[in-house]
mmCIF file of C-alpha atoms in Angstrom:
data_model
loop_
_atom_site.group_PDB
_atom_site.id
_atom_site.type_symbol
_atom_site.label_atom_id
_atom_site.label_comp_id
_atom_site.label_asym_id
_atom_site.label_seq_id
_atom_site.Cartn_x
_atom_site.Cartn_y
_atom_site.Cartn_z
ATOM 1 C CA MET P 1 149.898 237.143 -146.274
ATOM 2 C CA CYS P 2 153.526 235.924 -146.187
ATOM 3 C CA GLY P 3 152.367 232.419 -145.373
ATOM 4 C CA VAL P 4 149.835 232.471 -148.218
ATOM 5 C CA PHE P 5 152.329 233.595 -150.839
ATOM 6 C CA THR P 6 155.096 231.293 -149.594
ATOM 7 C CA HIS P 7 152.801 228.276 -149.808
ATOM 8 C CA LEU P 8 151.539 229.440 -153.200
ATOM 9 C CA VAL P 9 155.023 229.423 -154.754
ATOM 10 C CA GLU P 10 155.890 226.120 -153.084
ATOM 11 C CA GLN P 11 152.766 224.591 -154.628
ATOM 12 C CA LEU P 12 154.095 225.723 -157.992
ATOM 13 C CA GLY P 13 157.400 223.940 -157.388
ATOM 14 C CA VAL P 14 159.624 226.892 -156.469
ATOM 15 C CA LYS P 15 162.561 225.910 -154.255
ATOM 16 C CA ASP P 16 164.059 227.516 -151.118
ATOM 17 C CA VAL P 17 162.337 230.903 -151.016
ATOM 18 C CA GLN P 18 159.889 232.655 -148.713
ATOM 19 C CA PHE P 19 158.118 235.976 -148.251
ATOM 20 C CA GLU P 20 158.881 238.303 -145.374
ATOM 21 C CA GLU P 21 156.919 241.386 -144.368
ATOM 22 C CA LEU P 22 159.018 244.561 -144.369
ATOM 23 C CA LEU P 23 158.428 246.540 -141.200
ATOM 24 C CA SER P 24 160.800 249.359 -142.161
ATOM 25 C CA LEU P 25 162.384 250.868 -145.234
ATOM 26 C CA GLU P 26 165.902 251.078 -143.869
ATOM 27 C CA VAL P 27 168.444 249.997 -146.463
ATOM 28 C CA GLU P 28 170.384 247.942 -143.924
ATOM 29 C CA ASP P 29 167.254 246.056 -142.918
ATOM 30 C CA LEU P 30 166.704 245.054 -146.543
ATOM 31 C CA ARG P 31 170.351 244.102 -146.973
ATOM 32 C CA ALA P 32 170.003 241.810 -143.948
ATOM 33 C CA LEU P 33 167.560 239.736 -146.020
ATOM 34 C CA SER P 34 170.111 239.180 -148.782
ATOM 35 C CA PRO P 35 169.625 237.660 -151.241
ATOM 36 C CA LEU P 36 166.625 239.911 -151.872
ATOM 37 C CA TYR P 37 164.989 238.801 -155.125
ATOM 38 C CA GLY P 38 162.205 241.348 -155.337
ATOM 39 C CA ILE P 39 159.568 243.312 -153.435
ATOM 40 C CA ILE P 40 155.784 243.210 -153.694
ATOM 41 C CA PHE P 41 154.011 246.495 -152.940
ATOM 42 C CA LEU P 42 150.415 246.057 -151.795
ATOM 43 C CA PHE P 43 148.232 249.158 -151.645
ATOM 44 C CA LYS P 44 144.626 250.211 -151.377
ATOM 45 C CA PHE P 45 143.226 250.803 -154.844
ATOM 46 C CA PRO P 46 140.990 253.910 -155.059
ATOM 47 C CA VAL P 47 138.288 252.355 -157.245
ATOM 48 C CA ASP P 48 136.093 255.444 -157.045
ATOM 49 C CA ASP P 49 138.799 257.770 -158.386
ATOM 50 C CA PRO P 50 138.580 257.910 -162.227
ATOM 51 C CA SER P 51 141.995 259.567 -162.433
ATOM 52 C CA VAL P 52 143.587 256.287 -161.361
ATOM 53 C CA TYR P 53 142.389 254.522 -164.492
ATOM 54 C CA GLN P 54 143.456 257.481 -166.637
ATOM 55 C CA ASP P 55 146.893 257.378 -164.992
ATOM 56 C CA ALA P 56 147.300 253.690 -165.895
ATOM 57 C CA LYS P 57 146.809 254.589 -169.567
ATOM 58 C CA ALA P 58 148.816 257.830 -169.482
ATOM 59 C CA GLU P 59 151.774 258.391 -171.796
ATOM 60 C CA HIS P 60 154.176 258.684 -168.848
ATOM 61 C CA PRO P 61 154.049 257.024 -165.394
ATOM 62 C CA PRO P 62 154.197 259.149 -162.212
ATOM 63 C CA ASP P 63 157.779 257.961 -161.588
ATOM 64 C CA GLY P 64 160.352 256.368 -163.865
ATOM 65 C CA GLN P 65 159.995 255.785 -167.595
ATOM 66 C CA TYR P 66 158.148 253.209 -169.652
ATOM 67 C CA ASP P 67 160.516 250.706 -171.276
ATOM 68 C CA SER P 68 158.733 249.233 -174.291
ATOM 69 C CA THR P 69 161.805 247.216 -175.317
ATOM 70 C CA ALA P 70 162.422 245.482 -171.975
ATOM 71 C CA THR P 71 160.564 242.310 -172.949
ATOM 72 C CA ASP P 72 162.734 242.048 -176.062
ATOM 73 C CA ASN P 73 165.753 241.821 -173.749
ATOM 74 C CA GLY P 74 164.465 238.908 -171.667
ATOM 75 C CA LEU P 75 162.180 240.616 -169.121
ATOM 76 C CA PHE P 76 158.988 238.745 -168.278
ATOM 77 C CA PHE P 77 156.020 241.133 -168.175
ATOM 78 C CA ALA P 78 152.326 240.313 -168.570
ATOM 79 C CA HIS P 79 149.193 242.413 -168.714
ATOM 80 C CA GLN P 80 146.669 241.576 -166.023
ATOM 81 C CA SER P 81 143.826 239.487 -167.363
ATOM 82 C CA ILE P 82 143.339 237.023 -164.486
ATOM 83 C CA GLN P 83 140.299 238.132 -162.536
ATOM 84 C CA ASN P 84 141.015 238.457 -158.801
ATOM 85 C CA ALA P 85 144.668 237.473 -159.240
ATOM 86 C CA CYS P 86 146.825 240.589 -159.224
ATOM 87 C CA GLY P 87 148.663 239.169 -156.191
ATOM 88 C CA THR P 88 149.526 235.974 -158.041
ATOM 89 C CA GLN P 89 150.660 237.960 -161.054
ATOM 90 C CA ALA P 90 152.939 240.215 -158.972
ATOM 91 C CA VAL P 91 154.556 237.152 -157.399
ATOM 92 C CA LEU P 92 155.134 235.569 -160.811
ATOM 93 C CA SER P 93 156.570 238.839 -162.095
ATOM 94 C CA VAL P 94 159.436 238.386 -159.642
ATOM 95 C CA LEU P 95 159.870 234.620 -159.994
ATOM 96 C CA LEU P 96 159.829 234.459 -163.787
ATOM 97 C CA ASN P 97 162.592 237.058 -163.946
ATOM 98 C CA LYS P 98 164.819 235.140 -161.525
ATOM 99 C CA ASP P 99 164.992 231.619 -162.920
ATOM 100 C CA GLN P 100 168.070 229.464 -162.583
ATOM 101 C CA ASP P 101 167.741 226.003 -164.144
ATOM 102 C CA PRO P 102 169.827 223.565 -162.049
ATOM 103 C CA THR P 103 169.836 221.034 -164.919
ATOM 104 C CA ASP P 104 171.331 223.510 -167.397
ATOM 105 C CA PRO P 105 174.978 222.513 -168.046
ATOM 106 C CA ALA P 106 175.742 226.168 -168.772
ATOM 107 C CA ALA P 107 174.567 227.198 -165.289
ATOM 108 C CA ALA P 108 178.054 227.042 -163.836
ATOM 109 C CA ALA P 109 179.348 229.472 -166.442
ATOM 110 C CA ALA P 110 176.193 231.584 -166.598
ATOM 111 C CA PRO P 111 174.273 230.997 -163.351
ATOM 112 C CA HIS P 112 171.189 232.898 -164.464
ATOM 113 C CA THR P 113 169.584 232.161 -167.805
ATOM 114 C CA THR P 114 167.948 235.598 -168.004
ATOM 115 C CA ILE P 115 170.526 237.755 -166.252
ATOM 116 C CA PRO P 116 173.939 236.164 -166.826
ATOM 117 C CA SER P 117 175.782 239.167 -165.436
ATOM 118 C CA GLU P 118 174.208 238.820 -161.987
ATOM 119 C CA ASP P 119 175.487 236.778 -159.081
ATOM 120 C CA ALA P 120 174.172 233.241 -158.648
ATOM 121 C CA ASN P 121 172.602 234.272 -155.345
ATOM 122 C CA SER P 122 170.185 236.518 -157.249
ATOM 123 C CA SER P 123 168.661 233.495 -159.008
ATOM 124 C CA ILE P 124 165.892 231.080 -158.012
ATOM 125 C CA ASP P 125 165.125 227.515 -158.997
ATOM 126 C CA ILE P 126 161.515 228.131 -160.026
ATOM 127 C CA GLY P 127 160.924 224.477 -160.863
ATOM 128 C CA PRO P 128 159.738 222.725 -164.026
ATOM 129 C CA THR P 129 156.132 224.015 -163.987
ATOM 130 C CA LEU P 130 156.942 227.724 -164.094
ATOM 131 C CA ARG P 131 160.047 227.145 -166.232
ATOM 132 C CA SER P 132 157.953 225.389 -168.845
ATOM 133 C CA PHE P 133 155.429 228.238 -168.763
ATOM 134 C CA ALA P 134 158.199 230.841 -169.148
ATOM 135 C CA GLN P 135 159.674 229.005 -172.118
ATOM 136 C CA PHE P 136 156.273 228.535 -173.741
ATOM 137 C CA THR P 137 155.432 232.250 -173.475
ATOM 138 C CA SER P 138 158.938 233.623 -174.133
ATOM 139 C CA SER P 139 157.952 235.054 -177.542
ATOM 140 C CA PHE P 140 154.489 236.257 -176.502
ATOM 141 C CA PRO P 141 153.604 239.961 -176.165
ATOM 142 C CA PRO P 142 152.442 241.095 -172.674
ATOM 143 C CA SER P 143 148.755 240.853 -173.561
ATOM 144 C CA LEU P 144 149.060 237.247 -174.723
ATOM 145 C CA ARG P 145 151.189 236.355 -171.710
ATOM 146 C CA GLY P 146 148.360 237.604 -169.491
ATOM 147 C CA ASP P 147 145.910 235.372 -171.341
ATOM 148 C CA ALA P 148 148.311 232.446 -171.000
ATOM 149 C CA LEU P 149 148.447 232.993 -167.236
ATOM 150 C CA SER P 150 144.667 232.844 -167.015
ATOM 151 C CA ASN P 151 144.652 229.562 -168.945
ATOM 152 C CA SER P 152 147.479 227.833 -167.070
ATOM 153 C CA SER P 153 145.931 224.958 -165.099
ATOM 154 C CA PRO P 154 148.780 224.612 -162.532
ATOM 155 C CA ILE P 155 148.802 228.350 -161.793
ATOM 156 C CA ARG P 156 145.026 228.475 -161.577
ATOM 157 C CA ARG P 157 144.922 225.503 -159.190
ATOM 158 C CA ALA P 158 147.566 227.007 -156.898
ATOM 159 C CA HIS P 159 145.777 230.358 -156.907
ATOM 160 C CA ASN P 160 142.326 228.890 -156.289
ATOM 161 C CA ALA P 161 143.596 226.994 -153.250
ATOM 162 C CA PHE P 162 143.515 230.335 -151.430
ATOM 163 C CA ALA P 163 140.580 231.944 -153.204
ATOM 164 C CA ARG P 164 138.427 231.871 -150.071
ATOM 165 C CA SER P 165 140.974 233.926 -148.154
ATOM 166 C CA ASN P 166 140.532 236.575 -150.865
ATOM 167 C CA PRO P 167 144.110 237.973 -150.967
ATOM 168 C CA PHE P 168 143.868 238.590 -154.715
ATOM 169 C CA VAL P 169 140.951 241.022 -155.101
ATOM 170 C CA ASP P 170 140.572 242.329 -158.645
ATOM 171 C CA GLU P 171 140.564 246.108 -158.480
ATOM 172 C CA VAL P 172 138.924 246.510 -161.904
ATOM 173 C CA ALA P 173 136.157 243.930 -161.530
ATOM 174 C CA ARG P 174 134.417 244.528 -158.214
ATOM 175 C CA ASP P 175 131.506 242.390 -157.108
ATOM 176 C CA PRO P 176 128.421 244.513 -157.860
ATOM 177 C CA ASP P 177 126.803 243.191 -154.670
ATOM 178 C CA ALA P 178 129.818 244.148 -152.527
ATOM 179 C CA SER P 179 129.598 247.005 -150.067
ATOM 180 C CA GLN P 180 130.743 250.340 -151.441
ATOM 181 C CA SER P 181 132.951 250.727 -148.389
ATOM 182 C CA GLU P 182 134.801 247.453 -149.039
ATOM 183 C CA ASP P 183 138.529 247.988 -149.467
ATOM 184 C CA VAL P 184 140.127 246.765 -152.694
ATOM 185 C CA TYR P 185 143.854 246.249 -153.112
ATOM 186 C CA HIS P 186 146.388 246.002 -155.910
ATOM 187 C CA PHE P 187 149.844 244.396 -156.060
ATOM 188 C CA VAL P 188 152.903 245.682 -157.927
ATOM 189 C CA ALA P 189 156.330 244.026 -158.202
ATOM 190 C CA TYR P 190 159.752 245.705 -157.980
ATOM 191 C CA VAL P 191 162.584 243.562 -159.287
ATOM 192 C CA PRO P 192 166.123 244.067 -160.657
ATOM 193 C CA VAL P 193 166.549 242.649 -164.171
ATOM 194 C CA ASN P 194 169.554 243.072 -166.456
ATOM 195 C CA GLY P 195 171.019 245.636 -164.056
ATOM 196 C CA VAL P 196 167.878 247.810 -164.143
ATOM 197 C CA LEU P 197 165.251 248.318 -161.432
ATOM 198 C CA TYR P 198 161.822 247.622 -162.904
ATOM 199 C CA GLU P 199 158.324 248.237 -161.600
ATOM 200 C CA LEU P 200 155.974 245.605 -163.022
ATOM 201 C CA ASP P 201 152.296 246.509 -162.872
ATOM 202 C CA GLY P 202 149.956 244.403 -165.000
ATOM 203 C CA LEU P 203 147.486 247.296 -165.348
ATOM 204 C CA ARG P 204 150.059 249.372 -167.227
ATOM 205 C CA GLU P 205 150.996 249.090 -170.868
ATOM 206 C CA HIS P 206 154.744 248.608 -170.338
ATOM 207 C CA PRO P 207 157.277 247.851 -167.593
ATOM 208 C CA ILE P 208 158.500 250.964 -165.768
ATOM 209 C CA SER P 209 162.251 251.486 -165.580
ATOM 210 C CA HIS P 210 163.634 253.282 -162.524
ATOM 211 C CA GLY P 211 167.189 253.299 -163.833
ATOM 212 C CA PRO P 212 170.307 251.270 -163.023
ATOM 213 C CA VAL P 213 170.399 249.139 -159.894
ATOM 214 C CA ASP P 214 173.175 251.082 -158.239
ATOM 215 C CA GLY P 215 174.076 252.156 -154.735
ATOM 216 C CA PRO P 216 176.825 252.387 -152.115
ATOM 217 C CA GLY P 217 177.019 248.581 -152.080
ATOM 218 C CA GLY P 218 177.954 248.406 -155.744
ATOM 219 C CA PRO P 219 176.266 248.093 -159.135
ATOM 220 C CA GLN P 220 173.884 245.394 -157.860
ATOM 221 C CA ASP P 221 172.773 247.145 -154.650
ATOM 222 C CA PHE P 222 169.046 246.493 -155.053
ATOM 223 C CA PRO P 223 168.078 247.588 -151.481
ATOM 224 C CA ALA P 224 169.766 250.989 -151.877
ATOM 225 C CA ALA P 225 168.155 251.470 -155.282
ATOM 226 C CA VAL P 226 164.604 250.454 -154.379
ATOM 227 C CA VAL P 227 164.187 252.188 -150.999
ATOM 228 C CA PRO P 228 163.990 255.785 -152.325
ATOM 229 C CA ILE P 229 161.601 254.641 -155.071
ATOM 230 C CA LEU P 230 159.274 253.080 -152.503
ATOM 231 C CA GLN P 231 159.571 256.071 -150.167
ATOM 232 C CA LYS P 232 158.626 258.411 -152.983
ATOM 233 C CA ARG P 233 155.595 256.299 -153.848
ATOM 234 C CA ILE P 234 154.423 256.106 -150.239
ATOM 235 C CA ALA P 235 154.838 259.883 -149.921
ATOM 236 C CA ARG P 236 152.133 260.327 -152.580
ATOM 237 C CA TYR P 237 149.567 258.921 -150.162
ATOM 238 C CA PRO P 238 147.612 261.232 -147.827
ATOM 239 C CA ALA P 239 149.088 261.750 -144.368
ATOM 240 C CA GLY P 240 148.011 258.962 -142.049
ATOM 241 C CA GLU P 241 147.262 256.493 -144.836
ATOM 242 C CA ILE P 242 148.165 252.992 -143.642
ATOM 243 C CA HIS P 243 146.529 250.835 -146.302
ATOM 244 C CA PHE P 244 149.685 249.476 -147.869
ATOM 245 C CA ASN P 245 152.140 246.709 -147.167
ATOM 246 C CA LEU P 246 155.540 245.541 -148.404
ATOM 247 C CA LEU P 247 156.541 241.913 -148.879
ATOM 248 C CA ALA P 248 160.091 240.825 -149.689
ATOM 249 C CA LEU P 249 160.881 237.652 -151.607
ATOM 250 C CA THR P 250 164.044 236.228 -150.106
ATOM 251 C CA LYS P 251 165.887 232.976 -149.569
ATOM 252 C CA ASP P 252 164.227 230.460 -147.245
ATOM 253 C CA LEU P 253 165.451 231.649 -143.843
ATOM 254 C CA ARG P 254 165.583 228.062 -142.594
ATOM 255 C CA VAL P 255 168.135 227.245 -145.283
ATOM 256 C CA ARG P 256 170.207 230.256 -144.345
ATOM 257 C CA ALA P 257 170.030 229.341 -140.633
ATOM 258 C CA ARG P 258 171.316 225.848 -141.406
ATOM 259 C CA GLU P 259 174.116 227.222 -143.556
ATOM 260 C CA VAL P 260 175.469 229.403 -140.749
ATOM 261 C CA GLY P 261 174.620 227.009 -137.919
ATOM 262 C CA ASP P 262 172.182 229.381 -136.195
ATOM 263 C CA THR P 263 170.092 226.953 -134.140
ATOM 264 C CA MET P 264 167.903 229.612 -132.503
ATOM 265 C CA ALA P 265 167.031 231.200 -135.840
ATOM 266 C CA LEU P 266 166.156 227.777 -137.230
ATOM 267 C CA VAL P 267 163.819 227.091 -134.298
ATOM 268 C CA ARG P 268 162.086 230.459 -134.835
ATOM 269 C CA GLU P 269 161.654 229.835 -138.552
ATOM 270 C CA GLU P 270 160.315 226.314 -138.035
ATOM 271 C CA GLU P 271 157.779 227.697 -135.557
ATOM 272 C CA LYS P 272 156.812 230.383 -138.085
ATOM 273 C CA ARG P 273 156.212 227.707 -140.716
ATOM 274 C CA ARG P 274 153.985 225.732 -138.346
ATOM 275 C CA ASN P 275 151.928 228.873 -137.682
ATOM 276 C CA TRP P 276 151.666 229.560 -141.396
ATOM 277 C CA ALA P 277 150.513 225.990 -142.035
ATOM 278 C CA TRP P 278 147.771 226.362 -139.412
ATOM 279 C CA GLU P 279 146.627 229.719 -140.804
ATOM 280 C CA ASN P 280 146.594 228.378 -144.357
ATOM 281 C CA GLU P 281 144.551 225.369 -143.250
ATOM 282 C CA LEU P 282 141.964 227.703 -141.755
ATOM 283 C CA ARG P 283 141.861 229.693 -144.988
ATOM 284 C CA ALA P 284 141.321 226.508 -146.951
ATOM 285 C CA TRP P 285 138.319 225.764 -144.707
ATOM 286 C CA GLY P 286 136.981 229.291 -145.190
ATOM 287 C CA GLY P 287 137.979 230.486 -141.715
ATOM 288 C CA TRP P 288 136.502 229.435 -138.368
ATOM 289 C CA VAL P 289 132.923 229.730 -139.628
ATOM 290 C CA GLY P 290 133.571 227.402 -142.539
ATOM 291 C CA PHE P 291 135.569 225.020 -140.352
ATOM 292 C CA THR P 292 132.855 224.855 -137.670
ATOM 293 C CA GLY P 293 130.125 224.401 -140.263
ATOM 294 C CA THR P 294 132.023 221.553 -141.904
ATOM 295 C CA VAL P 295 132.583 219.767 -138.575
ATOM 296 C CA LEU P 296 128.896 220.042 -137.665
ATOM 297 C CA ARG P 297 127.772 218.885 -141.102
ATOM 298 C CA GLU P 298 130.097 215.866 -141.082
ATOM 299 C CA THR P 299 129.117 214.939 -137.530
ATOM 300 C CA ALA P 300 125.421 215.040 -138.420
ATOM 301 C CA THR P 301 126.078 213.017 -141.587
ATOM 302 C CA GLN P 302 127.902 210.283 -139.663
ATOM 303 C CA ASN P 303 125.062 209.968 -137.144
ATOM 304 C CA ILE P 304 122.424 209.860 -139.876
ATOM 305 C CA ARG P 305 124.361 207.089 -141.614
ATOM 306 C CA GLY P 306 124.197 205.132 -138.350
ATOM 307 C CA GLY P 307 120.624 204.280 -139.273
ATOM 308 C CA GLY P 308 117.600 203.701 -137.100
ATOM 309 C CA ASP P 309 117.248 206.189 -134.286
ATOM 310 C CA ALA P 310 120.994 207.010 -134.108
ATOM 311 C CA TYR P 311 120.424 210.633 -135.111
ATOM 312 C CA ASP P 312 117.608 211.172 -132.578
ATOM 313 C CA LYS P 313 119.737 209.641 -129.809
ATOM 314 C CA TRP P 314 122.664 211.928 -130.733
ATOM 315 C CA VAL P 315 120.391 215.001 -130.545
ATOM 316 C CA GLU P 316 118.945 213.944 -127.176
ATOM 317 C CA GLU P 317 122.423 213.278 -125.767
ATOM 318 C CA ALA P 318 123.554 216.736 -126.899
ATOM 319 C CA ARG P 319 120.509 218.345 -125.285
ATOM 320 C CA GLY P 320 121.199 216.483 -122.063
ATOM 321 C CA ARG P 321 124.814 217.614 -121.933
ATOM 322 C CA THR P 322 123.776 221.204 -122.604
ATOM 323 C CA LYS P 323 121.154 221.076 -119.835
ATOM 324 C CA THR P 324 123.739 219.674 -117.400
ATOM 325 C CA ARG P 325 126.201 222.453 -118.196
ATOM 326 C CA VAL P 326 123.520 225.117 -117.717
ATOM 327 C CA GLN P 327 122.511 223.647 -114.370
ATOM 328 C CA THR P 328 126.133 223.387 -113.227
ATOM 329 C CA LYS P 329 126.796 226.999 -114.216
ATOM 330 C CA GLY P 330 123.695 228.086 -112.247
ATOM 331 C CA ARG P 331 124.852 226.301 -109.085
ATOM 332 C CA LEU P 332 128.269 227.909 -109.344
ATOM 333 C CA LYS P 333 126.693 231.372 -109.479
ATOM 334 C CA ASP P 334 124.625 230.598 -106.382
#
């Protein structure tokens, strides 16, 4: 999942970031990832529980308070209208609230165009594609922003590149032919904006405020502020429930390794990227089945194009090799 999302944002032109899976909710572990831009919470969506849909439309959320004025103060928030793309939307909910334009001459004085009071390390160069989208939709209400997301060609192309891996299942539009036991998941973003910790869920009417981003580390201690919120949410699940995951958006760990001269860390991160690239390539082919099918189809096509009896010869050669292997295996057993 981390490799999918990291490649997704890179395809959109975002610079020097990556996703890391959180294996614990210890504040110090999150601080070790600093700068920590935001967290994506992935959880199993109980599609058969009608109370879940009623909760999404309730006057008050289970935790925190709705903030209907947040978008007026620069927060990017969009209602979910992209089918099968709640993961993409959660990722963009973090990125579009963390933009730092490197070409802005005012960047030195105000390093973050949306959150000028925050440290420069809390900002991301999201690139011209997403920056243009953010500027275009800056005056839109959440519902129209959701529609704009669904009609953005660059975002749709980046998302569709991983459609076969199915990491963005739409929890409100299940395939009627799908098995009733099939698990469906939803993604929610947690991000500090304007000194406030927000929960951004496209199925809800408004952003949810969880209060000031404050903790022992100071007024911008996002890890200390978000950990108890996440722990409280996880505690609402039945005992033994494991169908959730946490992904942190942080600075590219290769960049950080180079900055501090940590050669071993750089080697580990480069190896991780190579593994991600391989996994993403398999997803693009539809997994091993799709990959194998494509190889066989292309091989057959090339032999057919050879003309004459090329295809028949290829089949006979394959049969001969198979027969030889079977005979060899039989002799070995004897």
